Amino acid sequence: MDINKTLLLIIDVQNDFCPGGALAVADADAVIAPLNALSAVLRSAATQDWHPQGHVSFASSHDGKKPGDIIDTSLVKGQVLWPDHCVQGTGGADFHKDLNLNPVSMIVRKGFRSELDSYSAFFENDRLTSTGLAGWIKSLGIETVIMGGIATDYCVFYSAMDCKKLGFKVFIASDAVRGVGYPKDSVENAVEAMKREGIEFCSSKELLDRLK
Ligand code: VGL
Ligand code: ZN
């Protein structure tokens, strides 16, 4: 692996997805140490889930709905509804304090349109609107993207699948991801689908060795 053609993409390591947060993912803060170890040696970018109040993905925005319900919106079929989370400018939307952002040269915010959610770092959930990240990565001559963060079965999954389709070699740092696990089997299904697509799972330690 050529270290100069490899990017680390850190997905949504924010307070609301960590223990104590509004959409807490079990053990999510365990992703931070391996991500900091990788960003110490790699060019790095991070995404930040960044919703306006009243966002379409919040159960509270829909009469009679609760988190976990699934609805069709004007733009997207099968939108999962979540507790209010990562509201712009709130502490829950901040990156976890232990994530080292100093080496991160690009931060992409997503999910900022009221009527449209965005799980992927590359395309919003209408699957049409680009975030611009692909162009930035391509302009750097990057060929390989190592990904980690939260959540394995949502934002990491959609980001990794899009990244692979865009033509990059994609690795998931296996000790640097944690999943929501809703609906049942969503983590297993996501991992299976990623592997089928040719996305490789590798520990951060093995990735660091391969980058030497
Ligand atoms: C995410 C659900 C809602 C994620 C973001 O980061 O995986 N999941 N918003
Ligand atoms: Zn969200």
Short mmCIF file of N, CA, C and O in Angstrom, two decimals, residues 8 27 30-31 34-35 38 146-149 152 156 171-179 187 191 194-195 199-207:
data_model
loop_
_atom_site.label_atom_id
_atom_site.label_comp_id
_atom_site.label_asym_id
_atom_site.label_seq_id
_atom_site.Cartn_x
_atom_site.Cartn_y
_atom_site.Cartn_z
N LEU A 8 -7.26 8.27 4.90
CA LEU A 8 -8.11 7.79 5.99
C LEU A 8 -9.40 8.61 5.98
O LEU A 8 -9.34 9.85 6.00
N ASP A 27 -20.26 0.89 22.65
CA ASP A 27 -18.79 0.80 22.57
C ASP A 27 -18.20 1.69 21.47
O ASP A 27 -17.07 1.49 21.03
N ALA A 30 -14.64 3.20 21.30
CA ALA A 30 -13.49 2.31 21.07
C ALA A 30 -12.87 2.53 19.69
O ALA A 30 -11.75 2.09 19.44
N VAL A 31 -13.57 3.21 18.80
CA VAL A 31 -13.02 3.44 17.45
C VAL A 31 -11.93 4.52 17.48
O VAL A 31 -11.13 4.62 16.53
N PRO A 34 -7.76 3.49 17.51
CA PRO A 34 -7.20 3.06 16.22
C PRO A 34 -7.26 4.14 15.14
O PRO A 34 -6.36 4.23 14.30
N LEU A 35 -8.30 4.98 15.17
CA LEU A 35 -8.37 6.06 14.16
C LEU A 35 -7.26 7.08 14.40
O LEU A 35 -6.63 7.56 13.43
N LEU A 38 -4.07 5.73 12.99
CA LEU A 38 -4.01 5.79 11.52
C LEU A 38 -3.83 7.23 11.02
O LEU A 38 -3.04 7.48 10.11
N ILE A 146 -8.98 4.06 3.41
CA ILE A 146 -9.19 3.28 4.64
C ILE A 146 -10.28 3.99 5.43
O ILE A 146 -10.21 5.21 5.63
N MET A 147 -11.29 3.24 5.85
CA MET A 147 -12.43 3.87 6.51
C MET A 147 -12.67 3.29 7.89
O MET A 147 -12.46 2.11 8.12
N GLY A 148 -13.11 4.16 8.79
CA GLY A 148 -13.52 3.71 10.11
C GLY A 148 -14.48 4.73 10.69
O GLY A 148 -14.66 5.81 10.13
N GLY A 149 -15.11 4.38 11.81
CA GLY A 149 -16.03 5.30 12.47
C GLY A 149 -17.36 4.65 12.78
O GLY A 149 -17.44 3.44 13.01
N THR A 152 -21.25 1.19 11.46
CA THR A 152 -20.92 0.16 10.48
C THR A 152 -22.05 -0.07 9.48
O THR A 152 -21.82 -0.25 8.28
N VAL A 156 -21.01 4.28 7.66
CA VAL A 156 -19.81 3.61 7.15
C VAL A 156 -20.18 2.76 5.94
O VAL A 156 -19.49 2.80 4.90
N PHE A 171 -10.64 -0.26 2.23
CA PHE A 171 -10.44 -1.11 3.41
C PHE A 171 -11.27 -0.55 4.56
O PHE A 171 -11.32 0.67 4.76
N ILE A 172 -11.89 -1.44 5.33
CA ILE A 172 -12.50 -1.05 6.60
C ILE A 172 -11.54 -1.45 7.70
O ILE A 172 -11.10 -2.60 7.76
N ALA A 173 -11.17 -0.49 8.55
CA ALA A 173 -10.35 -0.81 9.73
C ALA A 173 -11.26 -1.50 10.73
O ALA A 173 -12.10 -0.87 11.38
N SER A 174 -11.13 -2.83 10.83
CA SER A 174 -12.16 -3.65 11.48
C SER A 174 -12.31 -3.34 12.97
O SER A 174 -13.41 -3.48 13.52
N ASP A 175 -11.26 -2.90 13.63
CA ASP A 175 -11.36 -2.56 15.06
C ASP A 175 -11.76 -1.09 15.25
O ASP A 175 -11.91 -0.63 16.39
N ALA A 176 -11.98 -0.37 14.16
CA ALA A 176 -12.30 1.06 14.24
C ALA A 176 -13.69 1.36 13.73
O ALA A 176 -13.98 2.48 13.28
N VAL A 177 -14.60 0.36 13.78
CA VAL A 177 -16.01 0.59 13.43
C VAL A 177 -16.90 -0.06 14.49
O VAL A 177 -16.55 -1.08 15.08
N ARG A 178 -18.06 0.54 14.71
CA ARG A 178 -19.09 -0.03 15.58
C ARG A 178 -20.44 0.23 14.92
O ARG A 178 -20.61 1.25 14.24
N GLY A 179 -21.42 -0.70 15.13
CA GLY A 179 -22.70 -0.61 14.43
C GLY A 179 -23.90 -0.37 15.34
O GLY A 179 -23.85 -0.66 16.53
N VAL A 187 -25.99 -5.19 10.97
CA VAL A 187 -24.52 -5.15 10.91
C VAL A 187 -24.01 -6.32 10.07
O VAL A 187 -23.20 -6.13 9.15
N VAL A 191 -21.95 -5.99 6.57
CA VAL A 191 -20.59 -6.53 6.41
C VAL A 191 -20.55 -7.50 5.23
O VAL A 191 -19.63 -7.44 4.39
N MET A 194 -20.67 -5.56 1.97
CA MET A 194 -19.40 -4.87 1.68
C MET A 194 -18.36 -5.86 1.18
O MET A 194 -17.65 -5.60 0.20
N LYS A 195 -18.29 -7.03 1.83
CA LYS A 195 -17.31 -8.04 1.40
C LYS A 195 -17.61 -8.52 -0.02
O LYS A 195 -16.71 -8.70 -0.84
N ILE A 199 -14.84 -5.03 -0.74
CA ILE A 199 -14.28 -4.19 0.32
C ILE A 199 -13.62 -5.11 1.33
O ILE A 199 -14.20 -6.12 1.74
N GLU A 200 -12.36 -4.79 1.72
CA GLU A 200 -11.62 -5.67 2.61
C GLU A 200 -11.66 -5.18 4.04
O GLU A 200 -11.59 -3.98 4.29
N PHE A 201 -11.72 -6.13 4.97
CA PHE A 201 -11.67 -5.82 6.41
C PHE A 201 -10.31 -6.21 6.94
O PHE A 201 -9.84 -7.31 6.72
N CYS A 202 -9.68 -5.28 7.67
CA CYS A 202 -8.30 -5.46 8.11
C CYS A 202 -8.14 -4.71 9.43
O CYS A 202 -8.69 -3.61 9.56
N SER A 203 -7.42 -5.25 10.39
CA SER A 203 -7.24 -4.53 11.66
C SER A 203 -6.36 -3.29 11.43
O SER A 203 -5.57 -3.24 10.48
N SER A 204 -6.50 -2.30 12.30
CA SER A 204 -5.68 -1.09 12.15
C SER A 204 -4.19 -1.44 12.26
O SER A 204 -3.36 -0.83 11.58
N LYS A 205 -3.88 -2.40 13.09
CA LYS A 205 -2.47 -2.78 13.25
C LYS A 205 -1.92 -3.35 11.94
O LYS A 205 -0.83 -2.96 11.50
N GLU A 206 -2.70 -4.24 11.31
CA GLU A 206 -2.24 -4.81 10.05
C GLU A 206 -2.14 -3.73 8.97
O GLU A 206 -1.20 -3.70 8.17
N LEU A 207 -3.09 -2.80 8.96
CA LEU A 207 -3.04 -1.71 7.98
C LEU A 207 -1.79 -0.86 8.19
O LEU A 207 -1.09 -0.51 7.23
#
